[in-house]
Amino acid sequence: MAADLSGIVIAPPTFGEKVAGIYRKLKRLPVIPVFLLSLVVIAGLFAPVLAPHDPEKGDLRERNIPPAWSSGESEPKTVVERMSINDRATSVTLSDAKKVNPDAQIGDQIDIYTRPAGSTKFLLGTDHLGRDVLSRVIYGARISLLVSIVTLAVGGSIGVTMGLMAGWYGGAMDEFLMRLVDIKLAIPLILIALVLVITLGQSLWIIVTVLCLFIWPRFARQVRGEVLQLKHMDYVSLAKVSGASTARILFIHIFPGTINTLIVVATLQVGIVILLESTLSFLGAGVPPPTPAWGSMVSDGRDKLAGGVWWISTFPGLAIMITVMSLNLFGDWLRDTLDPRLRQLE
Amino acid sequence: MTTIESSQETFEQGQVLLEAKNLKKYFPVTKGLLISKVTGHIKAVDDISFELRAGETLGIVGESGCGKSTTAKMMLMLEEPTEGSILFKGDDVHHGGAGVRKSYRSSVQAVFQDPWSSLNPRMRVKDIIAEPMVINWNITKAEQQSRVLKLLNDVGLNEYHSNLFPHEFSGGQRQRLAIARALALNPSVIVLDEPVSALDVSIRAQIMNLLKDLQAEYKVAYMLIAHDLATVRYMCTWVAVMYLGQVVELSPVQELYNNPSHPYTKALMSAALPSHPDTEQEEIILQGEVPSPLNPPPGCYFHPRCPDAMDRCSVERPEVKEIAEGHTLNCHLF
Amino acid sequence: MVTTDTRIDTEVVLSVEDLRTHFTTRWGTVKAVDGISFDLRKGETLGIVGESGCGKSVTMLSLMRLIPVPPGQIVSGKIVLDGEDIVPISEQEMAEIRGSKIALIIQDPMTSLNPVFSIGNQVEEAIEIHQDIPKQSIMDRALEVLRKVNIPAAETRVKDYPHQMSGGMRQRVVGAIGISCQPQVLIADEPTTSLDVTIQAQYLKLLKDIQKDSDLSIIFITHDFGIVAKMCDRVAVMYAGRIVEHGSVRDIFNNPSHPYTEALLASVPRMDRVVDRLFSIEGQPPPLHDLPVGCAFADRCPVVMDKCRESYPEIKAVSDGHTAACWKVE
């Protein structure tokens, strides 16, 4: 049982109190996630300036170079004239040995690099085609950003419109739209995406379409829920009494009331979009190569992991994880801050 | 009908402005999951008629579920009547053309009970009050704003309030804002749905007095929905007592309080709280509760709880009778 | 209606002395209840009247020791119930007292009943907590109290769930739980505001009958002078956390001595006579975290003097058993 404290806060907050209120909210701002997210956004926006190399071109002679801090690995091997299959792991031919040490003789033990040392030229190393991993991760942020923005704008608008209509008109309209949501939930969209790519070829637009199909129901449901509450507010009835048109009521009285929820949903959905885009790219149904996308980079490095070439997959994988986790933490904070029910508890 | 001055034809005080004729509102009750079947009707409003005269106040009293809120909603065109009609200056509102509806919309406004829900929290006061003008009148922004300031002044608020948001006001102040908005179009009727019952005792008198003053100034008729007989006595010129979707007694206010005649009205008055510990009250404690409007009793709806019920009350529905000038009721006792 | 004005002869069951309950909030210390004193005698009904935010609900919570700590805190004062001060006792000891010696009926019967238990279960539970008696006796006792609050066909209705009952019936069940352990003091916090007038009349009559039967002392928390006029023997009028006037119900209605009481009575419309214009108290109550130095009503008072803004008036006797905190009272 809560004490009845109504009537205690009668005076409107002064300017000072408002500033204090904003400060109190910002104090709980999740600093690390926000910092990491800004890094991702900056990377996406200024990729051409920030990236040290061209992300799509590489020199095959410089392939599979490990990150800068890696010292490389060498093994002693016996120099032989001709190599038999069985000796492969322990011996090296004379011609190869001469590349390392011109004085090499048959029968010598010589240290051969099985993997080159990292160099500061490629901070995070290079991939199997000699492309700079760092530059590709930076450009990957750009693709993720682009896909998220387009998907949110298109899928979000569809969802919001559907939700507004379903919530406002109710009845058959509501049934129809909500069954569409159920249908979406029952369709394996990843499978559809793969089929589309096989039949139409890989393109950015297919994956954006699929992602839109994926996220709109979430928006539709949330908005519908809000509208169902808001449409019973007295100010909506009063607007009708004053002769306001349905469009006016929806856009002036109802939609603004859903914005807080929308911001939260959008933040959390971006994480899902990035994850999905990566999944699709990983499966080869995403952004067409050679454009660097985090998902396809993870996929590229997948079969090299066994050979100890871990950096091609790991860095884009980390980028995905950090971005999605930061988005979720930030989204949680936004929800707690914008939810008036939680605001009371401060 | 675009300027402030010409928006309202003058109607003589006491002329019939608004007339409800045999209004009914039945809500279907459905059963079944896939193929729903209408199994019955909730008779929220069951054949009521009344008149509202220019510049006067008609009170509608009754307990919850008696249909007074549904009546208000029909008068505000928020619900379509199942049967019957509402005549505004002689024109049928629900069956008339778009012109009639539009003029009705701008002539009949409302103030609701809950001042926390009746103002859009995301709009500034000036936009809330100006909204009816934006929709209905073709006037400039400057004209709107000067009218907003006049309205704020009229309801006892200040000009600087116009830039604030609703959450910066107390309950009583918010109800003043709601009243200012209702007056924006110079309406001829305002439906007041329990306008003071959500407010604190010391604030109620402020708002009731304000409503009375504004009625004189704006020459507006009120339809007051209330459950409190004392409030009705203070505010109204006419009173309709409703029970289970019907008007059981309708009378000028003085006549009703001096000579309450329907057994339900009498019971309601005896149940009302006294104004003084020494007030003598006839003790009529009604037995049981209001029956369900889904399945009202046969004959007179009140007979199962009526202390004076006779045999014919359970069979025959009473006719409307006039027992004094303007004082009508539905009861077999008369 | 026959009520005895004061029952000086009977014993005092609850005595509150200089009770102060404050809340720490970001706006500062809210003095929700700031130095109130009153006595409640056996079989008597005391009305605590005031507007929202005047401290009447916090008073009720303090008496039940249900103040949320933090932010709230009973900072000083005594609440002597049946000879024992309940302010310093432990939460465990208080739990024993709650329900058995002092019980509470709150405004909303929908939230005070658990929707997933039958009403019979809920009444039985209330009895079980405080009385160590066999199961069968508990059930008999539950049935008995449900009959006492006039639940028709109580034998069959004990199995009903709260949603199967009307608001009036639910409030009766809440009442049954309140009186199930025969408390000495029953606090009723606006128990009828959500009920219709005819149902309210039934309920108030029921409370009176129960009180007559069991010599129960009732504290009625309300904002409605009508309830006070109908139910109470004595009245305490609260404003901004303090009792501004206290006396028998007839003293208050016939001779209101604090301008706030006077104005409040004059601002209520009457059913029994024509009132041309209601007296209206302008302005709003002051915020409790920022009370003025002097009398809290000074800014709204029609007869304010300079002195009122300088210091808070002492409580003075108007007549025997009738006090008011106003400089006007000589």
Short mmCIF file of N, CA and C in Angstrom, two decimals, chain C residues 18 38 53 68 72 77-78 95 101 109 115 137 152 161 170 230-231 238 241 251 274 280 299:
data_model
loop_
_atom_site.label_atom_id
_atom_site.label_comp_id
_atom_site.label_asym_id
_atom_site.label_seq_id
_atom_site.Cartn_x
_atom_site.Cartn_y
_atom_site.Cartn_z
N ASP C 18 0.67 14.29 19.82
CA ASP C 18 1.69 15.02 19.08
C ASP C 18 2.37 14.17 18.00
N PHE C 38 -5.29 13.44 19.43
CA PHE C 38 -6.72 13.23 19.68
C PHE C 38 -6.91 11.94 20.48
N GLY C 53 -4.27 15.48 0.46
CA GLY C 53 -3.02 16.13 0.81
C GLY C 53 -3.04 16.81 2.16
N PRO C 68 5.43 3.75 4.56
CA PRO C 68 6.60 3.20 3.87
C PRO C 68 7.88 3.88 4.36
N GLY C 72 9.16 7.55 4.35
CA GLY C 72 8.42 8.09 5.47
C GLY C 72 9.03 7.75 6.81
N GLY C 77 6.11 11.51 18.71
CA GLY C 77 4.73 11.34 19.14
C GLY C 77 4.44 9.94 19.64
N LYS C 78 3.25 9.80 20.20
CA LYS C 78 2.83 8.53 20.77
C LYS C 78 1.51 8.11 20.17
N ALA C 95 2.41 -6.58 13.72
CA ALA C 95 1.63 -7.49 12.88
C ALA C 95 0.57 -8.24 13.71
N LYS C 101 -6.44 -5.87 17.05
CA LYS C 101 -6.87 -4.75 17.89
C LYS C 101 -7.28 -3.54 17.07
N PRO C 109 -12.61 -1.56 -2.85
CA PRO C 109 -12.79 -2.96 -2.49
C PRO C 109 -12.19 -3.91 -3.52
N PRO C 115 -7.97 -11.40 -6.00
CA PRO C 115 -8.90 -11.96 -6.98
C PRO C 115 -8.83 -13.48 -7.14
N SER C 137 -13.98 -24.34 13.51
CA SER C 137 -14.44 -23.13 14.17
C SER C 137 -14.12 -21.90 13.34
N PRO C 152 -26.33 -11.83 1.66
CA PRO C 152 -27.43 -12.77 1.53
C PRO C 152 -26.93 -14.15 1.12
N TYR C 161 -15.90 -15.79 -5.84
CA TYR C 161 -14.68 -14.99 -5.97
C TYR C 161 -15.07 -13.53 -6.07
N ARG C 170 -18.73 -6.52 -2.32
CA ARG C 170 -17.30 -6.63 -2.07
C ARG C 170 -16.90 -5.79 -0.87
N LYS C 230 -23.77 12.28 9.24
CA LYS C 230 -24.57 11.09 9.41
C LYS C 230 -23.97 10.12 10.43
N MET C 231 -22.63 10.01 10.44
CA MET C 231 -22.00 8.91 11.17
C MET C 231 -21.27 9.30 12.45
N MET C 238 -8.77 18.56 9.39
CA MET C 238 -7.32 18.69 9.14
C MET C 238 -7.06 19.60 7.96
N GLY C 241 -1.67 19.04 7.22
CA GLY C 241 -0.93 18.21 8.18
C GLY C 241 -1.25 18.45 9.64
N ASP C 251 -20.95 20.84 17.74
CA ASP C 251 -20.10 22.03 17.88
C ASP C 251 -19.60 22.48 16.51
N VAL C 274 -32.60 25.96 -0.75
CA VAL C 274 -32.08 26.67 -1.91
C VAL C 274 -30.91 27.53 -1.48
N SER C 280 -17.09 30.33 -1.84
CA SER C 280 -16.01 29.60 -2.49
C SER C 280 -14.68 30.02 -1.90
N ASP C 299 -3.22 32.35 3.48
CA ASP C 299 -3.36 32.90 2.13
C ASP C 299 -4.76 32.78 1.57
#
